[in-house]
Amino acid sequence: MPTPPPTSPTSSPSSSSTPPSSTPASTLPAASDAPVVPRYARSEAAFAQASQVLPGGVNSPVRAYQSVGRNPIFIARGHGSRVTDIDDHEYIDYVGSYGPLILGHAAETVVAAVHKAMARGASFGMPTEAETALARMVVDAVASIDVVRFVNSGTEAVMSTIRLARAATGKPRIIKCVGCYHGHTDALLVQAGSGATTLGVPSSPGVPDSITQHTALVPFNDLAAVEAVFAQHDDVAAMVIEPIAGNMGTIPPAEGYLQGLRELCDKHGALLVFDEVMTGFRVAYGCAQALYGVTPDLTCLGKIVGGGMPCAAYGGREDLMRQVAPDGPMYQAGTLSGNPVAMAAGLATLEALADSDQAVYARLEKQAARLETGLTEAAEASGVPLAVQRVGSMICPFFTDKPVRNYEDAISCDTQAFAAFFRKMLDLGIVLPPSQFETWFVSREHDDVAIDQTVSAAREALAELA
Ligand code: KE4
């Protein structure tokens, strides 16, 4: 049971709680114009330091908390379903590093495996059997993957997959959904979700039109729009999609949507690419493609496959993957790709998921359903409009009174209400992804105590919002 947070003030700087550091909070330099809150004195000081040497004080934009009206907390450590910040406040964590930590923070078997691998040497630039072992697990787990290549990030996996699709088909055009996020590769940083939408730059400067002229945009869950692109263009190499959209909040595919995409791609000689960087091993051991019974030609994986270490992958049909160098001409390489430490973390994670004989997924379903029910009931009790959407242990409460089926629906949500909710939940010891356009992640370690504490905090936060 975590130490209950001190009765926390609202986020005004005039709170009475004495900051743990000696520096009176009011003199701390706030890195942004957000109020400096004594309860978070050490994080505020750390953020000021970080902001001097890192863009936005962070190494990934969404972590900067710019859309939730305060400065970020800095984390000291994590264990199970919880993290502790450098002001020594403990939180139940639903960020989960944005997906990799399905086993919870510092899972014993993962930590031990990484220590053991590290002690034998971090990286060799020469093959190791650990790469084959993890590749074999991926191939055995995902029916559509005959051959797989490891890379270092989801962005790299998607970037490589697009190159392969274009090489294999000889066609340049890629179809993507507005609001889906596939990492920051130029060709897909167009109307992207996640941090790009959160910060209001869904199409980044610095990406020449010559790169994105071959990127066609369609709304998520809209088959007719995809059919229209095929009717207009005969040069489509692939449709790249998150089978469950997790980067505009959590939006499930409409009934028949994914199967419809499969049929359209077959009809028009294009490849179907599932970007399962987030959904891979998250919603089922066979990934979302097993859950929905739709077979892509190529799949991108990340997050869970690396167990929290920098590791991602792309794979699929043998005839396609054998075109990747050095089997074939499509070039892709990486110094740390498949490094033994990341392989060890991935192996330990997948072994825990595979050995459970689906028991982990049954537990994740039960706990996430408990959270969904609790949030829904808390919203009903407060009268605050909330649409809670969930697939397995991916969940997102949208501040709106209607279902969210696509990007237009998502951006019509009350992001100010979300920001206020976020800040209150943080003060109550629950840390959420700092954006309405992100998915919350439930881990194996989120037990009834954690879920019920979260629901109780949500009840209080929503009542304050009402
Ligand atoms: P990375 O390059 O961040 O490892 O993966 C990019 C990526 C690709 N595809 C999907 C479906 C993804 O969700 C992601 C990354 N997800 C975001 C969370 N919304 C990562 C968080 C961040 O950017 O810091």
Short mmCIF file of C-alpha atoms and ligand atoms in Angstrom, two decimals:
data_model
loop_
_atom_site.label_atom_id
_atom_site.label_comp_id
_atom_site.label_asym_id
_atom_site.label_seq_id
_atom_site.Cartn_x
_atom_site.Cartn_y
_atom_site.Cartn_z
CA MET A 1 0.00 0.00 0.00
CA PRO A 2 1.70 3.23 -1.00
CA THR A 3 2.27 5.95 1.53
CA PRO A 4 -0.79 8.10 1.02
CA PRO A 5 0.26 11.39 -0.53
CA PRO A 6 0.29 14.28 1.94
CA THR A 7 -2.95 16.21 1.71
CA SER A 8 -1.95 17.88 -1.42
CA PRO A 9 -2.80 21.42 -2.29
CA THR A 10 -4.21 22.26 -5.67
CA SER A 11 -1.48 23.19 -8.08
CA SER A 12 -1.19 26.68 -6.65
CA PRO A 13 2.32 27.64 -5.46
CA SER A 14 0.93 28.87 -2.17
CA SER A 15 0.60 25.40 -0.64
CA SER A 16 1.62 24.86 2.95
CA SER A 17 3.49 21.57 2.54
CA THR A 18 7.17 22.17 3.24
CA PRO A 19 9.31 21.06 0.29
CA PRO A 20 11.81 18.28 1.09
CA SER A 21 14.63 20.33 -0.37
CA SER A 22 16.19 23.21 1.55
CA THR A 23 15.53 25.70 -1.24
CA PRO A 24 12.29 27.53 -0.58
CA ALA A 25 10.11 26.45 -3.51
CA SER A 26 9.09 29.96 -4.43
CA THR A 27 12.67 30.75 -5.47
CA LEU A 28 12.95 27.70 -7.72
CA PRO A 29 13.32 28.72 -11.35
CA ALA A 30 10.27 27.35 -13.13
CA ALA A 31 11.49 26.13 -16.48
CA SER A 32 8.15 27.01 -18.02
CA ASP A 33 5.55 29.55 -16.97
CA ALA A 34 3.66 26.78 -15.14
CA PRO A 35 3.27 27.40 -11.40
CA VAL A 36 6.07 25.99 -9.21
CA VAL A 37 4.49 23.64 -6.67
CA PRO A 38 6.46 22.95 -3.44
CA ARG A 39 5.22 19.35 -3.29
CA TYR A 40 7.30 18.81 -6.40
CA ALA A 41 10.27 20.99 -5.45
CA ARG A 42 13.00 18.55 -6.49
CA SER A 43 11.30 17.78 -9.81
CA GLU A 44 10.89 21.50 -10.47
CA ALA A 45 14.60 22.06 -9.83
CA ALA A 46 15.53 19.04 -11.95
CA PHE A 47 13.31 20.29 -14.77
CA ALA A 48 15.00 23.70 -14.68
CA GLN A 49 18.37 21.98 -14.99
CA ALA A 50 17.19 19.64 -17.74
CA SER A 51 15.66 22.49 -19.71
CA GLN A 52 19.05 24.15 -19.98
CA VAL A 53 20.52 21.26 -21.95
CA LEU A 54 17.61 19.29 -23.46
CA PRO A 55 14.89 20.61 -25.82
CA GLY A 56 11.89 21.10 -23.53
CA GLY A 57 13.92 19.44 -20.77
CA VAL A 58 13.01 16.02 -22.15
CA ASN A 59 14.06 13.38 -24.64
CA SER A 60 10.58 12.89 -26.03
CA PRO A 61 8.13 15.78 -26.35
CA VAL A 62 5.04 14.29 -24.75
CA ARG A 63 6.96 13.90 -21.45
CA ALA A 64 7.24 17.69 -21.08
CA TYR A 65 3.68 18.00 -19.73
CA GLN A 66 3.14 21.15 -21.84
CA SER A 67 -0.50 20.23 -22.56
CA VAL A 68 -1.42 19.57 -18.92
CA GLY A 69 -0.42 22.95 -17.52
CA ARG A 70 2.43 22.02 -15.19
CA ASN A 71 6.03 20.88 -15.21
CA PRO A 72 6.88 17.19 -15.27
CA ILE A 73 7.79 14.98 -12.33
CA PHE A 74 11.16 13.29 -12.46
CA ILE A 75 11.24 9.60 -11.62
CA ALA A 76 13.68 8.03 -9.18
CA ARG A 77 12.58 4.38 -9.47
CA GLY A 78 9.79 2.01 -10.35
CA HIS A 79 8.57 -1.31 -9.04
CA GLY A 80 5.54 -3.31 -10.12
CA SER A 81 2.62 -1.00 -10.83
CA ARG A 82 4.23 1.95 -9.10
CA VAL A 83 6.88 4.63 -9.63
CA THR A 84 8.43 7.04 -7.12
CA ASP A 85 9.44 10.58 -8.04
CA ILE A 86 12.53 12.41 -6.79
CA ASP A 87 10.40 14.17 -4.18
CA ASP A 88 9.73 10.69 -2.82
CA HIS A 89 6.05 10.60 -3.79
CA GLU A 90 4.79 7.22 -4.95
CA TYR A 91 2.31 6.87 -7.80
CA ILE A 92 0.30 4.11 -9.37
CA ASP A 93 1.61 4.29 -12.93
CA TYR A 94 -0.47 4.05 -16.13
CA VAL A 95 2.26 5.39 -18.44
CA GLY A 96 4.23 2.15 -18.24
CA SER A 97 6.83 3.72 -20.53
CA TYR A 98 3.99 3.96 -23.12
CA GLY A 99 3.57 0.21 -23.39
CA PRO A 100 6.70 -1.92 -22.90
CA LEU A 101 6.17 -2.71 -19.20
CA ILE A 102 3.35 -5.23 -19.41
CA LEU A 103 5.06 -7.14 -16.56
CA GLY A 104 5.35 -3.99 -14.44
CA HIS A 105 8.45 -2.00 -13.49
CA ALA A 106 11.70 -3.84 -12.64
CA ALA A 107 10.21 -7.29 -13.15
CA GLU A 108 12.56 -9.67 -11.33
CA THR A 109 13.14 -12.06 -14.24
CA VAL A 110 13.79 -9.21 -16.68
CA VAL A 111 16.24 -7.45 -14.33
CA ALA A 112 18.13 -10.70 -13.71
CA ALA A 113 18.31 -11.53 -17.42
CA VAL A 114 19.60 -8.05 -18.31
CA HIS A 115 22.23 -8.13 -15.55
CA LYS A 116 23.44 -11.54 -16.75
CA ALA A 117 23.63 -10.45 -20.39
CA MET A 118 25.32 -7.16 -19.56
CA ALA A 119 28.00 -8.95 -17.55
CA ARG A 120 28.89 -10.96 -20.66
CA GLY A 121 29.24 -7.80 -22.78
CA ALA A 122 26.75 -5.21 -24.01
CA SER A 123 27.21 -5.57 -27.73
CA PHE A 124 29.54 -7.27 -30.17
CA GLY A 125 28.63 -6.24 -33.70
CA MET A 126 28.68 -9.97 -34.33
CA PRO A 127 25.73 -12.38 -34.18
CA THR A 128 24.64 -14.00 -30.92
CA GLU A 129 22.27 -16.91 -30.35
CA ALA A 130 20.04 -14.66 -28.24
CA GLU A 131 18.91 -12.92 -31.44
CA THR A 132 17.90 -16.24 -32.97
CA ALA A 133 16.10 -17.25 -29.79
CA LEU A 134 13.99 -14.09 -29.66
CA ALA A 135 13.37 -14.21 -33.41
CA ARG A 136 12.17 -17.79 -33.03
CA MET A 137 9.77 -16.71 -30.25
CA VAL A 138 8.38 -13.92 -32.44
CA VAL A 139 7.97 -16.23 -35.45
CA ASP A 140 6.28 -18.88 -33.28
CA ALA A 141 3.97 -16.27 -31.67
CA VAL A 142 2.84 -14.30 -34.72
CA ALA A 143 1.37 -16.46 -37.51
CA SER A 144 2.00 -13.89 -40.26
CA ILE A 145 5.70 -13.54 -39.46
CA ASP A 146 8.00 -16.05 -41.23
CA VAL A 147 11.16 -13.94 -40.90
CA VAL A 148 11.94 -10.99 -38.62
CA ARG A 149 14.61 -8.30 -38.32
CA PHE A 150 15.39 -6.51 -35.04
CA VAL A 151 15.97 -2.77 -34.92
CA ASN A 152 16.19 -0.23 -32.09
CA SER A 153 12.92 1.69 -32.08
CA GLY A 154 9.39 1.54 -33.41
CA THR A 155 10.22 4.45 -35.70
CA GLU A 156 13.05 2.44 -37.22
CA ALA A 157 10.79 -0.60 -37.62
CA VAL A 158 8.12 1.37 -39.49
CA MET A 159 10.66 3.32 -41.55
CA SER A 160 12.28 0.05 -42.66
CA THR A 161 8.93 -1.56 -43.40
CA ILE A 162 7.89 1.29 -45.65
CA ARG A 163 11.16 1.04 -47.54
CA LEU A 164 10.61 -2.71 -47.94
CA ALA A 165 7.02 -2.24 -49.13
CA ARG A 166 8.15 0.29 -51.73
CA ALA A 167 11.06 -1.94 -52.81
CA ALA A 168 8.89 -5.05 -53.06
CA THR A 169 6.06 -3.41 -55.01
CA GLY A 170 8.04 -0.82 -56.96
CA LYS A 171 5.36 1.68 -55.99
CA PRO A 172 5.84 4.87 -53.90
CA ARG A 173 2.50 5.67 -52.27
CA ILE A 174 1.70 4.91 -48.63
CA ILE A 175 -1.78 5.27 -47.12
CA LYS A 176 -1.96 6.21 -43.44
CA CYS A 177 -4.76 7.22 -41.12
CA VAL A 178 -5.10 10.74 -39.74
CA GLY A 179 -4.25 10.54 -36.04
CA CYS A 180 -2.32 7.29 -36.19
CA TYR A 181 1.27 7.66 -35.05
CA HIS A 182 4.00 5.49 -36.50
CA GLY A 183 7.05 7.15 -34.98
CA HIS A 184 8.76 10.20 -36.40
CA THR A 185 9.85 8.89 -39.81
CA ASP A 186 9.43 11.71 -42.36
CA ALA A 187 6.98 9.96 -44.66
CA LEU A 188 4.47 9.36 -41.86
CA LEU A 189 4.92 12.50 -39.79
CA VAL A 190 1.81 13.83 -41.48
CA GLN A 191 -1.35 14.39 -39.44
CA ALA A 192 0.27 12.13 -36.84
CA GLY A 193 -1.18 11.40 -33.42
CA SER A 194 0.49 11.09 -30.00
CA GLY A 195 2.83 13.93 -29.11
CA ALA A 196 2.51 15.46 -32.59
CA THR A 197 -1.19 16.09 -32.01
CA THR A 198 -0.73 16.88 -28.32
CA LEU A 199 1.68 19.68 -29.19
CA GLY A 200 -0.42 20.81 -32.16
CA VAL A 201 2.19 19.96 -34.81
CA PRO A 202 0.64 16.85 -36.41
CA SER A 203 2.61 17.65 -39.57
CA SER A 204 6.12 18.70 -38.56
CA PRO A 205 8.14 21.44 -40.24
CA GLY A 206 11.34 20.12 -41.80
CA VAL A 207 9.61 17.43 -43.84
CA PRO A 208 9.74 18.45 -47.52
CA ASP A 209 6.63 18.04 -49.66
CA SER A 210 8.75 15.85 -51.93
CA ILE A 211 8.76 13.29 -49.12
CA THR A 212 5.09 13.46 -48.15
CA GLN A 213 3.69 13.82 -51.67
CA HIS A 214 3.42 10.04 -51.70
CA THR A 215 1.56 9.86 -48.38
CA ALA A 216 -2.22 9.60 -48.68
CA LEU A 217 -4.32 10.38 -45.61
CA VAL A 218 -7.62 8.76 -44.69
CA PRO A 219 -9.77 8.89 -41.56
CA PHE A 220 -9.47 5.85 -39.23
CA ASN A 221 -12.44 3.46 -39.49
CA ASP A 222 -13.42 4.74 -42.94
CA LEU A 223 -13.19 2.06 -45.66
CA ALA A 224 -14.76 4.23 -48.36
CA ALA A 225 -11.95 6.76 -48.01
CA VAL A 226 -9.38 4.02 -48.58
CA GLU A 227 -11.31 2.78 -51.61
CA ALA A 228 -11.29 6.33 -52.98
CA VAL A 229 -7.49 6.54 -52.72
CA PHE A 230 -7.15 3.26 -54.61
CA ALA A 231 -9.59 4.53 -57.24
CA GLN A 232 -7.48 7.65 -57.70
CA HIS A 233 -3.99 6.13 -57.52
CA ASP A 234 -2.56 2.92 -58.97
CA ASP A 235 0.80 3.42 -57.25
CA VAL A 236 -0.03 2.38 -53.69
CA ALA A 237 2.73 0.29 -52.13
CA ALA A 238 1.01 -0.23 -48.79
CA MET A 239 -1.52 0.84 -46.22
CA VAL A 240 0.12 1.26 -42.82
CA ILE A 241 -2.22 1.18 -39.85
CA GLU A 242 -2.36 0.71 -36.10
CA PRO A 243 -4.93 -2.14 -35.92
CA ILE A 244 -6.13 -0.54 -32.70
CA ALA A 245 -5.45 3.20 -32.78
CA GLY A 246 -3.52 3.89 -29.57
CA ASN A 247 -2.13 7.34 -30.35
CA MET A 248 -5.28 9.43 -30.31
CA GLY A 249 -6.38 7.77 -27.10
CA THR A 250 -7.65 4.20 -27.56
CA ILE A 251 -9.90 3.65 -30.59
CA PRO A 252 -10.86 0.08 -31.57
CA PRO A 253 -11.34 -0.80 -35.26
CA ALA A 254 -14.99 -0.81 -36.35
CA GLU A 255 -16.52 -4.22 -37.07
CA GLY A 256 -15.16 -5.47 -40.41
CA TYR A 257 -12.80 -2.52 -40.89
CA LEU A 258 -9.53 -4.44 -40.76
CA GLN A 259 -10.91 -7.27 -42.92
CA GLY A 260 -12.09 -4.62 -45.37
CA LEU A 261 -8.58 -3.19 -45.56
CA ARG A 262 -7.21 -6.68 -46.23
CA GLU A 263 -9.62 -7.14 -49.13
CA LEU A 264 -8.91 -3.70 -50.60
CA CYS A 265 -5.14 -4.22 -50.46
CA ASP A 266 -5.50 -7.64 -52.12
CA LYS A 267 -7.76 -6.20 -54.80
CA HIS A 268 -5.34 -3.40 -55.65
CA GLY A 269 -2.00 -5.20 -55.27
CA ALA A 270 -0.91 -3.24 -52.19
CA LEU A 271 0.61 -4.59 -48.99
CA LEU A 272 -1.20 -4.39 -45.65
CA VAL A 273 1.16 -3.32 -42.86
CA PHE A 274 0.07 -3.58 -39.22
CA ASP A 275 2.00 -1.24 -37.00
CA GLU A 276 1.79 -3.32 -33.82
CA VAL A 277 4.52 -1.46 -31.98
CA MET A 278 1.98 -0.72 -29.24
CA THR A 279 -0.54 -3.57 -29.70
CA GLY A 280 2.04 -6.30 -30.28
CA PHE A 281 1.97 -8.80 -27.39
CA ARG A 282 -0.18 -6.22 -25.58
CA VAL A 283 -3.72 -7.30 -26.49
CA ALA A 284 -2.88 -10.96 -27.23
CA TYR A 285 0.23 -13.11 -27.44
CA GLY A 286 -0.45 -13.36 -31.15
CA CYS A 287 -0.87 -9.54 -31.27
CA ALA A 288 -3.93 -7.61 -32.51
CA GLN A 289 -3.88 -9.57 -35.77
CA ALA A 290 -4.73 -12.71 -33.77
CA LEU A 291 -7.42 -10.89 -31.80
CA TYR A 292 -9.18 -9.71 -34.98
CA GLY A 293 -8.28 -12.63 -37.24
CA VAL A 294 -6.81 -10.45 -39.99
CA THR A 295 -3.42 -11.30 -41.52
CA PRO A 296 -1.14 -8.43 -42.60
CA ASP A 297 1.72 -8.88 -45.06
CA LEU A 298 4.19 -7.11 -42.77
CA THR A 299 4.10 -6.30 -39.05
CA CYS A 300 6.03 -3.75 -37.01
CA LEU A 301 6.73 -4.58 -33.36
CA GLY A 302 8.32 -2.64 -30.51
CA LYS A 303 7.86 -1.80 -26.82
CA ILE A 304 6.95 -5.19 -25.23
CA VAL A 305 9.19 -7.20 -27.60
CA GLY A 306 12.14 -5.43 -25.98
CA GLY A 307 10.85 -5.60 -22.40
CA GLY A 308 11.71 -1.96 -21.78
CA MET A 309 15.08 -1.96 -23.56
CA PRO A 310 15.60 -0.16 -26.92
CA CYS A 311 14.40 -2.92 -29.22
CA ALA A 312 11.83 -3.19 -32.02
CA ALA A 313 11.33 -5.40 -35.04
CA TYR A 314 9.68 -5.79 -38.42
CA GLY A 315 8.72 -9.05 -40.03
CA GLY A 316 6.29 -10.88 -42.24
CA ARG A 317 6.00 -13.01 -45.35
CA GLU A 318 9.17 -14.88 -46.31
CA ASP A 319 9.11 -13.64 -49.93
CA LEU A 320 9.09 -10.06 -48.69
CA MET A 321 11.57 -10.35 -45.82
CA ARG A 322 14.12 -12.17 -48.00
CA GLN A 323 14.44 -8.93 -49.94
CA VAL A 324 16.10 -7.34 -46.91
CA ALA A 325 19.92 -7.09 -47.02
CA PRO A 326 21.96 -9.16 -47.07
CA ASP A 327 19.50 -11.73 -48.45
CA GLY A 328 18.21 -9.13 -50.88
CA PRO A 329 18.88 -5.59 -52.07
CA MET A 330 16.67 -3.55 -49.72
CA TYR A 331 19.21 -2.02 -47.38
CA GLN A 332 18.71 -1.63 -43.63
CA ALA A 333 21.32 -1.87 -40.89
CA GLY A 334 22.00 -0.92 -37.25
CA THR A 335 24.95 -0.95 -34.87
CA LEU A 336 22.95 -2.07 -31.86
CA SER A 337 20.22 -3.98 -33.66
CA GLY A 338 19.60 -7.26 -31.83
CA ASN A 339 22.10 -6.44 -29.10
CA PRO A 340 22.26 -9.19 -26.48
CA VAL A 341 21.09 -7.03 -23.57
CA ALA A 342 17.89 -6.00 -25.34
CA MET A 343 17.41 -9.57 -26.53
CA ALA A 344 17.66 -10.77 -22.92
CA ALA A 345 14.99 -8.30 -21.80
CA GLY A 346 12.73 -9.28 -24.69
CA LEU A 347 13.21 -13.00 -24.10
CA ALA A 348 12.45 -12.72 -20.37
CA THR A 349 9.33 -10.70 -21.13
CA LEU A 350 7.94 -12.93 -23.87
CA GLU A 351 8.77 -16.05 -21.83
CA ALA A 352 6.63 -14.68 -18.98
CA LEU A 353 3.79 -13.99 -21.41
CA ALA A 354 4.09 -17.31 -23.28
CA ASP A 355 4.61 -19.51 -20.22
CA SER A 356 1.51 -18.08 -18.57
CA ASP A 357 -0.54 -19.99 -21.15
CA GLN A 358 -2.59 -16.81 -21.59
CA ALA A 359 -3.08 -16.46 -17.81
CA VAL A 360 -1.39 -13.03 -17.90
CA TYR A 361 -3.84 -11.87 -20.59
CA ALA A 362 -6.81 -13.14 -18.62
CA ARG A 363 -5.56 -11.20 -15.59
CA LEU A 364 -4.91 -8.06 -17.64
CA GLU A 365 -8.45 -8.29 -19.06
CA LYS A 366 -9.97 -8.67 -15.59
CA GLN A 367 -8.03 -5.81 -14.02
CA ALA A 368 -8.51 -3.41 -16.94
CA ALA A 369 -12.23 -4.21 -17.04
CA ARG A 370 -12.39 -3.37 -13.31
CA LEU A 371 -10.75 -0.02 -14.06
CA GLU A 372 -13.11 0.64 -16.99
CA THR A 373 -16.16 -0.04 -14.83
CA GLY A 374 -14.82 2.07 -12.00
CA LEU A 375 -14.04 5.06 -14.21
CA THR A 376 -17.42 4.83 -15.93
CA GLU A 377 -19.26 4.71 -12.61
CA ALA A 378 -17.16 7.59 -11.22
CA ALA A 379 -18.07 9.72 -14.24
CA GLU A 380 -21.77 8.85 -13.93
CA ALA A 381 -21.67 9.80 -10.24
CA SER A 382 -20.03 13.16 -11.00
CA GLY A 383 -22.02 13.97 -14.14
CA VAL A 384 -18.81 14.64 -16.08
CA PRO A 385 -19.16 13.33 -19.66
CA LEU A 386 -16.62 10.54 -20.10
CA ALA A 387 -16.37 7.92 -22.86
CA VAL A 388 -14.12 5.14 -21.55
CA GLN A 389 -12.78 3.03 -24.44
CA ARG A 390 -10.73 -0.12 -23.95
CA VAL A 391 -9.17 -3.07 -25.73
CA GLY A 392 -7.59 -5.49 -23.27
CA SER A 393 -5.12 -3.59 -21.08
CA MET A 394 -5.16 -0.50 -23.34
CA ILE A 395 -7.68 2.00 -22.00
CA CYS A 396 -8.52 5.68 -22.45
CA PRO A 397 -11.19 7.86 -20.84
CA PHE A 398 -12.20 10.52 -23.39
CA PHE A 399 -13.67 13.74 -22.00
CA THR A 400 -16.66 13.72 -24.32
CA ASP A 401 -20.25 12.48 -24.26
CA LYS A 402 -20.05 10.41 -27.45
CA PRO A 403 -18.08 7.44 -28.78
CA VAL A 404 -14.68 8.28 -30.28
CA ARG A 405 -14.26 6.54 -33.63
CA ASN A 406 -11.57 8.66 -35.31
CA TYR A 407 -9.29 11.68 -35.08
CA GLU A 408 -12.07 14.24 -35.56
CA ASP A 409 -13.97 12.74 -32.64
CA ALA A 410 -10.79 12.62 -30.52
CA ILE A 411 -9.79 16.24 -31.04
CA SER A 412 -13.29 17.39 -30.15
CA CYS A 413 -12.73 16.14 -26.59
CA ASP A 414 -12.38 18.61 -23.70
CA THR A 415 -8.59 18.67 -23.35
CA GLN A 416 -8.77 21.33 -20.64
CA ALA A 417 -10.93 19.04 -18.54
CA PHE A 418 -8.44 16.25 -19.18
CA ALA A 419 -5.57 18.52 -18.06
CA ALA A 420 -7.33 19.43 -14.81
CA PHE A 421 -8.17 15.76 -14.23
CA PHE A 422 -4.54 14.82 -14.90
CA ARG A 423 -3.19 17.35 -12.39
CA LYS A 424 -5.60 16.28 -9.66
CA MET A 425 -4.89 12.60 -10.21
CA LEU A 426 -1.17 13.30 -9.98
CA ASP A 427 -1.66 15.08 -6.65
CA LEU A 428 -3.66 12.05 -5.50
CA GLY A 429 -0.85 9.63 -6.39
CA ILE A 430 -1.92 8.40 -9.82
CA VAL A 431 0.34 9.20 -12.78
CA LEU A 432 -1.28 9.11 -16.26
CA PRO A 433 0.06 9.73 -19.76
CA PRO A 434 -0.04 13.56 -19.94
CA SER A 435 -2.36 13.88 -22.93
CA GLN A 436 -5.91 13.10 -23.96
CA PHE A 437 -4.35 11.56 -27.07
CA GLU A 438 -2.52 8.74 -25.33
CA THR A 439 -3.49 5.27 -24.14
CA TRP A 440 -3.24 4.23 -20.48
CA PHE A 441 -1.54 0.88 -19.88
CA VAL A 442 -2.51 -1.65 -17.21
CA SER A 443 0.27 -4.07 -16.26
CA ARG A 444 0.29 -7.56 -14.77
CA GLU A 445 1.09 -5.88 -11.43
CA HIS A 446 -1.98 -3.60 -11.27
CA ASP A 447 -3.82 -5.53 -8.54
CA ASP A 448 -7.27 -4.79 -7.06
CA VAL A 449 -5.72 -2.41 -4.50
CA ALA A 450 -4.10 -0.33 -7.26
CA ILE A 451 -7.23 -0.33 -9.43
CA ASP A 452 -9.54 0.55 -6.55
CA GLN A 453 -7.22 3.34 -5.38
CA THR A 454 -7.21 4.69 -8.94
CA VAL A 455 -11.00 4.62 -9.11
CA SER A 456 -11.31 6.34 -5.75
CA ALA A 457 -8.92 9.10 -6.89
CA ALA A 458 -10.86 9.44 -10.16
CA ARG A 459 -14.10 9.79 -8.22
CA GLU A 460 -12.56 12.70 -6.24
CA ALA A 461 -10.96 14.31 -9.31
CA LEU A 462 -14.14 14.09 -11.39
CA ALA A 463 -16.27 15.42 -8.55
CA GLU A 464 -13.95 18.44 -8.39
CA LEU A 465 -14.27 18.88 -12.16
CA ALA A 466 -18.07 18.70 -12.14
P1 KE4 B 1 9.34 4.61 -30.99
O1 KE4 B 1 10.19 5.12 -32.11
O2 KE4 B 1 8.86 5.73 -30.05
O3 KE4 B 1 9.96 3.44 -30.25
O4 KE4 B 1 8.01 3.98 -31.61
C1 KE4 B 1 7.22 4.77 -32.46
C2 KE4 B 1 5.82 4.21 -32.52
C3 KE4 B 1 5.45 3.53 -33.67
N1 KE4 B 1 4.21 2.99 -33.77
C4 KE4 B 1 3.31 3.11 -32.76
C5 KE4 B 1 1.95 2.50 -32.93
C6 KE4 B 1 3.65 3.80 -31.57
O5 KE4 B 1 2.73 3.92 -30.58
C7 KE4 B 1 4.93 4.37 -31.45
C8 KE4 B 1 5.36 5.16 -30.23
N2 KE4 B 1 4.34 5.42 -29.26
C9 KE4 B 1 4.51 6.63 -28.50
C10 KE4 B 1 3.37 6.68 -27.47
N3 KE4 B 1 2.19 7.20 -28.01
C11 KE4 B 1 5.84 6.69 -27.84
C12 KE4 B 1 5.96 7.74 -26.77
C13 KE4 B 1 6.94 8.81 -27.16
O6 KE4 B 1 6.94 9.22 -28.34
O7 KE4 B 1 7.68 9.24 -26.26
#
